[in-house]
Coordinates of C-alpha atoms and ligand atoms in Angstrom, one line a residue:
E1 CA 0.0 0.0 0.0
P2 CA 1.6 3.3 -1.0
A3 CA 1.8 5.8 1.9
G4 CA -0.6 8.7 1.6
Y5 CA 1.3 12.0 1.9
V6 CA 0.1 15.2 3.4
P7 CA 2.2 18.3 4.2
A8 CA 1.3 18.4 7.9
V9 CA -0.2 15.9 10.4
V10 CA -1.6 16.8 13.8
V11 CA -2.1 13.8 16.2
G12 CA -4.9 14.5 18.6
S13 CA -7.6 17.2 18.6
G14 CA -7.5 18.7 22.1
Y15 CA -6.1 22.1 23.0
G16 CA -2.7 21.8 21.4
G17 CA -4.0 20.0 18.3
A18 CA -6.8 22.5 17.7
V19 CA -4.4 25.5 17.9
A20 CA -1.9 23.7 15.6
A21 CA -4.6 22.8 13.0
L22 CA -6.0 26.3 12.8
R23 CA -2.7 28.1 12.6
L24 CA -1.3 25.7 10.0
A25 CA -4.4 26.1 7.9
E26 CA -4.3 29.8 8.1
A27 CA -0.7 29.7 6.8
G28 CA -2.0 27.7 3.8
V29 CA -0.7 24.3 4.9
S30 CA -3.0 21.4 4.1
T31 CA -3.4 19.5 7.4
L32 CA -4.7 16.1 8.5
V33 CA -5.8 15.7 12.1
L34 CA -5.8 12.1 13.4
E35 CA -8.1 11.6 16.4
M36 CA -8.6 8.2 18.1
G37 CA -12.1 9.2 19.5
R38 CA -15.3 9.9 17.6
A39 CA -16.9 13.1 16.5
W40 CA -19.5 14.3 19.0
D41 CA -21.7 16.1 16.6
A42 CA -24.8 14.0 16.0
P43 CA -27.7 13.1 18.4
S44 CA -28.4 9.5 19.3
S45 CA -31.8 8.0 19.3
D46 CA -32.7 9.9 22.5
G47 CA -32.2 13.2 20.6
K48 CA -29.0 14.1 22.6
V49 CA -25.4 14.0 21.6
F50 CA -24.1 13.3 25.1
C51 CA -25.7 11.2 27.9
S52 CA -26.5 12.6 31.3
T53 CA -24.3 12.1 34.3
A54 CA -27.3 10.9 36.3
S55 CA -28.1 8.0 33.9
P56 CA -24.9 7.2 31.9
D57 CA -25.0 4.9 28.9
R58 CA -22.4 3.6 26.5
R59 CA -21.6 7.2 25.4
S60 CA -20.2 8.0 28.8
M61 CA -16.9 6.2 28.9
W62 CA -14.2 4.8 26.7
F63 CA -14.6 1.0 26.2
R64 CA -15.7 -0.1 29.7
T65 CA -18.4 -2.4 31.0
R66 CA -19.1 -0.2 34.0
T67 CA -18.7 3.6 34.4
A68 CA -15.7 4.7 36.6
A69 CA -16.8 8.1 37.9
P70 CA -14.3 10.1 40.1
L71 CA -16.8 10.3 42.9
A72 CA -17.4 6.5 43.2
S73 CA -19.8 6.3 46.1
F74 CA -22.2 8.2 48.3
L75 CA -22.8 7.3 51.9
W76 CA -20.4 4.4 51.1
L77 CA -22.9 3.0 48.6
D78 CA -22.1 2.1 45.0
V79 CA -25.0 4.2 43.7
V80 CA -23.0 6.4 41.3
N81 CA -21.7 3.9 38.6
R82 CA -23.7 2.0 36.1
D83 CA -23.2 -1.0 33.8
I84 CA -22.6 0.1 30.2
S85 CA -21.7 -1.6 27.0
P86 CA -18.2 -1.0 25.6
Y87 CA -18.1 1.9 23.1
P88 CA -15.8 4.8 22.3
G89 CA -17.4 7.0 24.9
V90 CA -16.2 10.5 25.7
L91 CA -14.4 10.1 29.1
D92 CA -11.5 7.8 29.6
R93 CA -9.8 6.8 32.8
V94 CA -6.3 5.5 32.1
D95 CA -5.2 3.3 35.0
H96 CA -1.5 3.3 35.8
P97 CA -0.3 1.4 38.9
G98 CA -0.2 4.4 41.3
M99 CA -2.4 6.9 39.5
S100 CA -5.5 6.9 37.3
V101 CA -5.7 9.7 34.8
Y102 CA -9.0 11.1 33.4
V103 CA -8.9 12.3 29.8
G104 CA -11.3 13.2 27.1
R105 CA -11.7 11.2 23.9
G106 CA -13.1 12.6 20.7
V107 CA -12.9 15.7 18.4
G108 CA -12.1 18.3 21.0
G109 CA -10.2 16.1 23.4
G110 CA -10.4 17.3 27.1
S111 CA -12.6 20.2 26.2
L112 CA -15.6 17.8 25.8
V113 CA -15.5 16.6 29.3
N114 CA -13.8 19.2 31.4
G115 CA -15.2 21.8 33.8
G116 CA -14.3 24.6 31.5
M117 CA -12.4 26.5 34.2
A118 CA -10.1 28.8 32.2
V119 CA -7.4 30.2 34.5
T120 CA -4.4 32.2 33.6
P121 CA -1.6 31.1 36.0
D122 CA 0.0 33.4 38.6
R123 CA 2.8 35.2 36.8
A124 CA 5.5 34.6 39.4
Y125 CA 4.7 30.9 39.5
F126 CA 4.6 30.6 35.7
R127 CA 8.1 32.2 35.6
E128 CA 9.3 29.7 38.1
V129 CA 7.9 26.7 36.3
L130 CA 8.9 27.8 32.7
P131 CA 11.8 30.2 33.2
Q132 CA 13.0 29.9 29.6
V133 CA 9.7 31.3 28.3
D134 CA 9.4 35.1 27.8
A135 CA 6.8 36.0 30.4
D136 CA 6.2 39.4 28.8
A137 CA 5.2 37.8 25.5
M138 CA 3.0 35.2 27.3
Y139 CA 1.2 37.8 29.4
G140 CA 1.1 40.5 26.8
T141 CA 0.2 38.4 23.7
W142 CA -0.3 34.6 24.1
F143 CA -2.5 34.4 27.2
P144 CA -4.8 37.2 26.0
L145 CA -5.1 35.5 22.6
A146 CA -5.9 32.1 24.1
N147 CA -8.5 33.7 26.4
R148 CA -10.2 35.4 23.4
M149 CA -10.1 32.4 21.1
L150 CA -11.5 30.1 23.8
G151 CA -14.3 32.4 24.6
V152 CA -13.5 32.8 28.3
N153 CA -16.1 34.7 30.4
T154 CA -17.0 35.2 34.0
V155 CA -20.2 34.7 36.0
A156 CA -22.2 38.0 36.6
P157 CA -21.6 38.7 40.3
D158 CA -25.2 39.9 41.0
W159 CA -26.7 36.7 39.5
F160 CA -24.1 34.6 41.3
E161 CA -25.1 36.2 44.6
S162 CA -28.8 35.6 44.1
T163 CA -29.2 32.3 42.3
E164 CA -30.0 29.0 44.1
W165 CA -27.7 27.2 41.6
Y166 CA -24.6 28.6 43.4
Q167 CA -25.7 28.4 47.0
F168 CA -23.1 25.6 47.4
T169 CA -20.4 28.0 46.4
R170 CA -21.6 30.8 48.7
V171 CA -21.7 28.4 51.6
S172 CA -18.1 27.4 51.0
R173 CA -17.0 31.0 50.5
A174 CA -18.5 32.0 53.9
Q175 CA -16.7 29.1 55.6
A176 CA -13.4 29.9 54.0
A177 CA -13.8 33.5 55.1
R178 CA -14.4 32.3 58.7
A179 CA -11.0 30.6 58.5
G180 CA -9.4 33.9 57.2
L181 CA -9.0 32.5 53.6
A182 CA -9.6 34.5 50.4
T183 CA -11.7 33.4 47.6
T184 CA -11.6 34.5 44.0
F185 CA -14.0 34.1 41.0
V186 CA -12.7 31.6 38.4
P187 CA -13.4 32.3 34.7
N188 CA -14.9 29.7 32.4
V189 CA -15.6 28.8 28.8
Y190 CA -19.2 27.9 29.7
D191 CA -21.5 30.6 28.3
F192 CA -22.9 32.3 31.5
G193 CA -25.5 34.0 29.4
H194 CA -26.8 30.6 28.4
M195 CA -26.6 29.4 32.0
Q196 CA -28.8 32.4 33.1
R197 CA -31.3 31.5 30.4
E198 CA -31.3 27.9 31.6
A199 CA -32.1 29.2 35.1
A200 CA -34.9 31.4 33.7
G201 CA -36.4 28.5 31.8
T202 CA -35.7 30.0 28.3
A203 CA -32.9 27.7 27.2
T204 CA -32.5 23.9 27.5
K205 CA -30.7 23.0 30.6
S206 CA -27.2 21.5 30.5
A207 CA -24.9 22.9 33.3
L208 CA -28.1 23.1 35.3
A209 CA -29.1 19.5 34.3
Q210 CA -26.1 17.8 35.8
E211 CA -24.2 17.6 32.6
V212 CA -20.4 17.9 32.5
I213 CA -18.0 15.0 32.7
Y214 CA -19.8 13.0 30.1
G215 CA -20.2 16.0 27.9
N216 CA -22.4 19.2 27.8
N217 CA -25.2 19.2 25.3
F218 CA -25.5 23.0 25.4
G219 CA -23.7 26.0 26.7
K220 CA -20.0 25.0 26.7
R221 CA -17.6 26.5 24.2
S222 CA -15.7 23.3 23.6
L223 CA -13.0 23.3 21.0
D224 CA -15.3 21.8 18.3
R225 CA -17.2 25.2 18.5
T226 CA -14.1 27.4 18.7
Y227 CA -10.6 26.6 17.3
L228 CA -11.7 23.4 15.4
A229 CA -14.7 25.0 13.8
A230 CA -12.5 27.9 12.6
A231 CA -9.9 25.3 11.4
L232 CA -12.4 23.4 9.4
G233 CA -13.8 26.6 8.0
T234 CA -10.6 27.3 6.2
G235 CA -11.1 24.3 3.9
K236 CA -7.5 23.3 4.6
V237 CA -8.1 20.8 7.5
T238 CA -9.4 17.3 7.4
I239 CA -10.2 15.5 10.7
E240 CA -10.2 11.7 10.6
T241 CA -11.8 10.1 13.7
L242 CA -11.4 6.6 15.2
S243 CA -7.9 6.8 13.9
R244 CA -5.2 5.9 16.5
V245 CA -1.6 6.6 15.7
R246 CA 0.4 3.6 16.8
A247 CA 3.9 4.2 15.5
I248 CA 6.1 7.0 14.1
R249 CA 9.2 6.5 11.9
R250 CA 11.3 8.6 9.6
D251 CA 12.0 7.9 5.9
P252 CA 15.5 8.6 4.5
D253 CA 14.0 11.7 2.7
G254 CA 13.3 13.2 6.1
S255 CA 9.5 12.8 6.0
Y256 CA 7.7 11.2 8.9
V257 CA 5.6 8.0 8.4
L258 CA 2.8 7.2 10.8
T259 CA 1.1 3.8 11.3
V260 CA -2.6 4.5 11.9
A261 CA -5.1 2.0 13.2
Q262 CA -8.6 2.6 12.0
T263 CA -11.2 1.2 14.5
D264 CA -14.9 0.7 14.4
L265 CA -17.4 1.4 17.1
T266 CA -16.7 -1.9 18.8
G267 CA -13.0 -1.1 19.0
A268 CA -12.0 -3.6 16.4
V269 CA -9.2 -2.5 14.1
V270 CA -10.7 -2.5 10.6
A271 CA -7.7 -1.2 8.7
T272 CA -4.1 -0.3 9.4
R273 CA -2.5 2.2 7.0
E274 CA 0.5 4.5 6.7
V275 CA 0.4 8.3 6.4
G276 CA 3.5 10.3 5.4
C277 CA 4.0 14.0 6.2
G278 CA 6.6 16.7 6.1
A279 CA 5.8 18.3 9.5
L280 CA 4.4 16.3 12.4
F281 CA 2.7 18.0 15.4
L282 CA 2.1 15.8 18.4
A283 CA -1.0 16.8 20.5
A284 CA -2.1 13.4 21.9
G285 CA -2.0 14.8 25.4
S286 CA 0.5 14.2 28.2
L287 CA 0.0 10.5 28.2
G288 CA -0.5 10.0 24.4
T289 CA 2.3 12.1 23.1
T290 CA 4.8 10.8 25.7
E291 CA 3.9 7.2 24.8
L292 CA 4.3 7.8 21.1
L293 CA 7.7 9.4 21.5
L294 CA 8.9 6.9 24.1
R295 CA 7.9 4.0 21.9
A296 CA 9.7 5.6 18.9
R297 CA 12.8 6.1 20.9
E298 CA 12.9 2.7 22.6
T299 CA 12.0 0.6 19.5
G300 CA 14.8 2.4 17.6
A301 CA 12.5 4.1 15.1
L302 CA 13.6 7.6 16.3
P303 CA 16.7 6.7 18.3
D304 CA 18.0 10.3 18.7
L305 CA 15.1 11.5 20.7
S306 CA 16.1 13.1 24.0
P307 CA 16.7 10.9 27.1
A308 CA 14.3 13.4 28.8
V309 CA 11.3 12.0 26.9
G310 CA 9.2 10.1 29.5
K311 CA 10.4 12.3 32.4
G312 CA 9.0 15.2 34.4
W313 CA 5.4 14.0 34.8
A314 CA 2.9 14.9 37.5
G315 CA -0.8 15.5 38.0
N316 CA -0.7 19.2 38.9
G317 CA -1.0 18.2 42.6
N318 CA -4.7 17.3 42.2
I319 CA -6.5 16.2 45.4
M320 CA -10.3 16.0 45.8
L321 CA -12.0 16.0 49.1
G322 CA -15.4 16.6 50.7
R323 CA -16.5 18.3 54.0
A324 CA -19.8 17.7 55.9
N325 CA -21.8 20.7 56.8
H326 CA -24.2 21.3 59.7
L327 CA -27.9 20.7 59.0
W328 CA -28.5 24.5 59.2
N329 CA -26.0 25.0 56.4
P330 CA -27.5 23.3 53.3
T331 CA -25.6 23.4 50.1
G332 CA -28.7 23.1 47.9
A333 CA -30.4 20.4 45.9
R334 CA -29.9 22.5 42.8
Q335 CA -26.3 22.9 41.8
S336 CA -24.7 24.1 38.5
T337 CA -22.0 21.7 37.3
I338 CA -19.7 24.6 36.4
P339 CA -17.4 25.8 39.2
V340 CA -17.0 29.5 39.5
M341 CA -14.9 30.2 42.6
G342 CA -11.7 29.0 44.3
I343 CA -10.1 29.4 47.6
N344 CA -6.8 31.1 46.8
D345 CA -4.1 30.3 49.3
W346 CA -1.3 29.9 46.7
N347 CA 0.9 32.5 48.3
N348 CA 1.0 30.6 51.6
A349 CA 4.7 29.7 51.5
A350 CA 4.3 26.6 53.8
N351 CA 1.3 25.1 52.0
P352 CA 0.4 26.6 48.7
V353 CA -3.1 25.5 47.7
F354 CA -5.6 26.7 45.1
A355 CA -8.9 24.9 45.9
E356 CA -11.8 25.0 43.5
I357 CA -15.3 24.8 45.0
A358 CA -16.8 21.9 43.1
P359 CA -20.5 21.0 42.9
L360 CA -22.1 17.7 43.9
P361 CA -25.0 17.9 41.4
I362 CA -27.1 14.9 42.2
G363 CA -30.4 16.7 42.6
L364 CA -30.6 16.2 46.4
E365 CA -29.6 18.1 49.4
T366 CA -26.3 16.5 50.6
W367 CA -24.8 19.1 53.0
V368 CA -21.5 18.3 51.3
S369 CA -18.9 20.8 50.3
L370 CA -16.7 19.4 47.6
Y371 CA -13.3 20.7 46.4
L372 CA -10.6 20.1 43.8
A373 CA -7.4 21.2 45.4
I374 CA -4.4 22.1 43.2
T375 CA -1.3 21.8 45.3
R376 CA 2.4 22.3 44.8
N377 CA 4.1 18.9 44.8
P378 CA 7.8 18.5 44.0
E379 CA 7.4 14.8 43.2
R380 CA 7.7 13.7 39.5
G381 CA 6.9 10.5 37.7
T382 CA 8.6 8.7 34.8
F383 CA 7.2 6.7 32.0
V384 CA 8.9 3.5 31.1
Y385 CA 8.4 1.6 27.8
D386 CA 7.3 -2.0 28.3
P387 CA 8.1 -4.0 25.2
A388 CA 5.8 -6.9 26.2
T389 CA 2.7 -4.7 26.0
D390 CA 4.2 -2.0 23.6
A391 CA 2.9 0.6 26.1
A392 CA 4.3 3.3 28.3
V393 CA 3.9 2.6 32.0
L394 CA 3.8 5.4 34.5
N395 CA 6.2 5.0 37.4
W396 CA 4.4 7.0 40.1
S397 CA 3.7 5.6 43.6
R398 CA 0.8 6.6 45.8
S399 CA 3.2 7.9 48.4
Q400 CA 4.3 10.6 46.0
N401 CA 0.9 12.2 46.5
Q402 CA 1.7 12.7 50.2
P403 CA 2.9 16.3 49.9
S404 CA -0.3 17.1 48.1
V405 CA -2.5 15.4 50.8
A406 CA -0.6 17.2 53.5
A407 CA -1.1 20.6 51.9
A408 CA -4.8 20.1 51.3
K409 CA -5.2 18.8 54.8
S410 CA -3.5 21.8 56.3
L411 CA -5.9 24.2 54.5
F412 CA -9.1 22.2 55.1
D413 CA -8.2 21.5 58.8
R414 CA -8.3 25.3 59.1
V415 CA -11.7 25.5 57.4
N416 CA -13.1 22.7 59.6
R417 CA -11.7 24.2 62.8
A418 CA -13.2 27.6 62.0
N419 CA -16.6 26.1 61.3
A420 CA -16.7 23.1 63.7
T421 CA -17.2 20.8 60.7
I422 CA -15.6 17.5 59.7
Y423 CA -14.5 15.7 56.5
R424 CA -16.6 13.2 54.5
Y425 CA -15.3 9.6 54.5
D426 CA -17.9 8.1 52.1
L427 CA -17.1 9.6 48.7
F428 CA -13.9 8.1 47.3
G429 CA -13.9 4.5 48.6
G430 CA -11.9 2.9 51.4
N431 CA -13.0 5.4 54.0
R432 CA -10.6 7.9 52.6
V433 CA -11.0 11.7 53.0
F434 CA -8.5 12.6 50.3
A435 CA -8.8 11.2 46.8
D436 CA -5.1 10.8 46.0
D437 CA -5.3 8.1 43.4
F438 CA -6.6 10.0 40.3
C439 CA -6.0 13.3 38.5
Y440 CA -7.6 15.5 35.9
H441 CA -4.5 17.5 35.0
P442 CA -1.8 15.2 33.6
L443 CA 1.2 17.4 32.7
G444 CA 4.7 16.6 31.5
G445 CA 6.5 13.7 30.0
C446 CA 8.0 15.7 27.2
V447 CA 9.0 18.9 29.0
L448 CA 9.6 22.2 27.2
G449 CA 13.3 23.1 27.1
S450 CA 14.5 19.6 28.0
A451 CA 13.0 17.0 25.7
T452 CA 12.3 19.8 23.2
D453 CA 13.8 23.2 22.5
A454 CA 12.2 26.3 24.1
Y455 CA 9.4 26.2 21.4
G456 CA 8.4 22.5 21.5
R457 CA 10.7 21.3 18.6
A458 CA 11.6 17.8 19.5
N459 CA 15.4 17.5 20.2
G460 CA 17.1 15.5 17.5
Y461 CA 14.4 15.7 14.8
D462 CA 13.6 18.6 12.4
G463 CA 9.9 18.9 11.6
L464 CA 8.7 17.1 14.7
Y465 CA 6.9 19.2 17.3
V466 CA 5.1 18.8 20.6
V467 CA 2.2 21.2 21.3
D468 CA 0.2 19.8 24.2
G469 CA 0.2 19.3 28.0
S470 CA 3.3 17.1 27.9
L471 CA 5.4 20.2 27.6
V472 CA 4.4 21.6 31.1
P473 CA 6.7 20.2 33.8
G474 CA 4.1 18.6 36.1
S475 CA 2.6 21.6 37.7
I476 CA 1.2 25.0 36.8
G477 CA -0.7 25.9 40.0
V478 CA -4.1 26.4 38.2
N479 CA -6.2 24.4 35.8
P480 CA -4.0 23.9 32.8
F481 CA -5.8 24.3 29.5
V482 CA -5.4 28.1 29.1
T483 CA -1.6 27.6 29.6
I484 CA -1.5 24.7 27.1
T485 CA -3.4 26.8 24.5
A486 CA -1.2 29.9 25.0
L487 CA 2.0 27.9 24.7
A488 CA 0.7 26.2 21.5
E489 CA -0.1 29.6 20.0
R490 CA 3.4 30.8 20.9
T491 CA 5.0 27.7 19.3
M492 CA 2.9 27.9 16.1
A493 CA 3.7 31.6 15.6
R494 CA 7.4 30.8 15.9
V495 CA 7.6 27.7 13.8
L496 CA 5.4 29.0 11.0
A497 CA 7.6 32.1 10.8
Q498 CA 10.9 30.3 10.9
D499 CA 10.7 26.6 9.9
G500 CA 9.5 26.9 6.3
I501 CA 6.5 24.6 6.6
T502 CA 4.6 24.5 3.4
Ligands
FAD1 P1 -6.2 16.5 25.3 O1 -7.2 17.6 25.4 O2 -6.2 15.4 26.2 O3 -6.3 16.0 23.8 C1 -5.5 14.9 23.3 C2 -6.4 14.2 22.2 O4 -5.5 13.2 21.5 C3 -7.6 13.4 22.7 O5 -8.7 13.8 22.0 C4 -7.2 11.9 22.5 O6 -8.3 11.1 22.2 C5 -6.2 12.0 21.3 N1 -5.2 11.0 21.2 C6 -4.5 10.5 22.2 N2 -3.6 9.5 21.8 C7 -3.9 9.4 20.4 C8 -3.3 8.6 19.4 N3 -2.3 7.8 19.6 N4 -3.8 8.8 18.1 C9 -4.8 9.7 17.9 N5 -5.3 10.5 18.8 C10 -4.9 10.3 20.1 N6 -8.5 21.8 32.6 C11 -8.8 23.1 32.8 O7 -8.0 24.0 32.5 N7 -10.0 23.5 33.4 C12 -10.9 22.6 33.8 O8 -12.0 22.9 34.3 C13 -10.6 21.2 33.7 N8 -11.4 20.2 34.1 C14 -11.2 18.9 33.8 C15 -12.2 17.9 34.1 C16 -12.0 16.6 33.7 C17 -13.0 15.6 34.0 C18 -10.8 16.3 32.9 C19 -10.6 14.9 32.4 C20 -9.9 17.2 32.6 C21 -10.0 18.6 33.0 N9 -9.1 19.5 32.7 C22 -9.4 20.9 33.0 C23 -7.8 19.2 32.1 C24 -7.8 19.6 30.6 O9 -9.0 19.1 29.9 C25 -6.5 19.0 30.0 O10 -5.5 19.6 30.6 C26 -6.4 19.3 28.5 O11 -7.5 18.8 27.8 C27 -5.1 18.8 27.9 O12 -5.0 19.3 26.6 P2 -4.0 18.6 25.6 O13 -4.1 19.3 24.3 O14 -2.7 18.3 26.2 O15 -4.6 17.1 25.3

């Protein structure tokens, strides 16, 4: 079979991939995007594109027989998860020995399943994490561009103060204040105008109908509605779905050749083909990109890749936890799925924590306050290539989460003391308070300035670029997609100006 040739290939259609596709197309470069998930653009027989969190079906998760939601139980009961039939659903949980990583699958990557929190990192911390990146250019140009392109907006404060849908947030804010802690509004890509219309009964409910981790049917400006819509609009971009890149090699003429497995909706491989390209942009996410490069290096296909590929991974210090409130402090049966506020104690030198106030949107009064804490954890994991399974295995032990647990505990012990409240033990299994076995923010594995140059060009190989979360060295102190998007914009501007991609 002769290899099909395209000028540029982008692997993955999350934040990095969407930026790369649009900017390549605008520069006139014909671009093929290969995405292992499906397109989420057509309703199923129930009239909806995505299933609801309350009654998940096969659309919810990536090839599983039972859902594996982050909040596994309630009152220690297995009431959250449901049996489903295997299907390329939108949310995947990739289980490594010491850490499970949640990722989105489909055209739009993580933007399909995430909470939409769109946070520009603290400038001093950004400089500390990525000292080789010009902070003036990031904060003057690339972060503002990313915010504009992603459609970032903020909840209207007067509506926030009065709506029943954010009572859970106001309760947590008051309790933080009693402990002397500051809270701050968190911007989002969910359209708050739409949300207010949902509340008023003039728009179909999505954030107000418990939809988020298995997709939002309305309201959210996911990448398929922003960057990817613009990319397709140029006529220069093709997106092929259910197409998983398995291997990368280089031909003597310098072009890259990808082995692509085409699957059907049962997961069976129906065809394997080769695609050649002049420029290759890896945007398969921290896990996906790192695995592709590690496999290429360790099998000898791209032997000159940096020894740093596979190193510098962490989950942004993610820890979830819940607190139990007094009966006179209800959090509300009606909760928006979209978080809008965080407790900001990042400048606490001993225990920096940024803790988002998360909903528990099950339609009942629970008296629970839930949080996603982002902590500063110096521990890093390493991916190792396992030839027996042809897969990258993450070397990360549960004990490496201990600094994150300690930081979260330090902050929420203060909140509990100030309010005479206690933790919940029933939410994450095993009577644990702190969920330290999963993360939403996988970062690193192909770190900017060590596995690549300062712009994401893979060391050792011209025309090979990394543009996703694998560039960020394990921690950024806030939710990461604005940073990933801004770094991808910076990379694309530079390589399109300098590298002669046609
Ligand atoms: P991704 O968005 O993960 O995209 C990678 C894409 O590549 C995927 O579509 C994947 O299917 C595809 N792919 C992988 N391997 C291959 C392959 N071999 N061949 C072809 N395709 C492949 N971040 C925030 O900033 N704010 C939030 O509120 C937030 N909430 C989150 C909630 C949840 C439940 C989850 C799971 C994540 C959340 N995140 C949030 C994290 C955010 O979504 C990720 O940081 C972001 O999506 C990473 O972008 P990326 O471009 O690196 O990769």
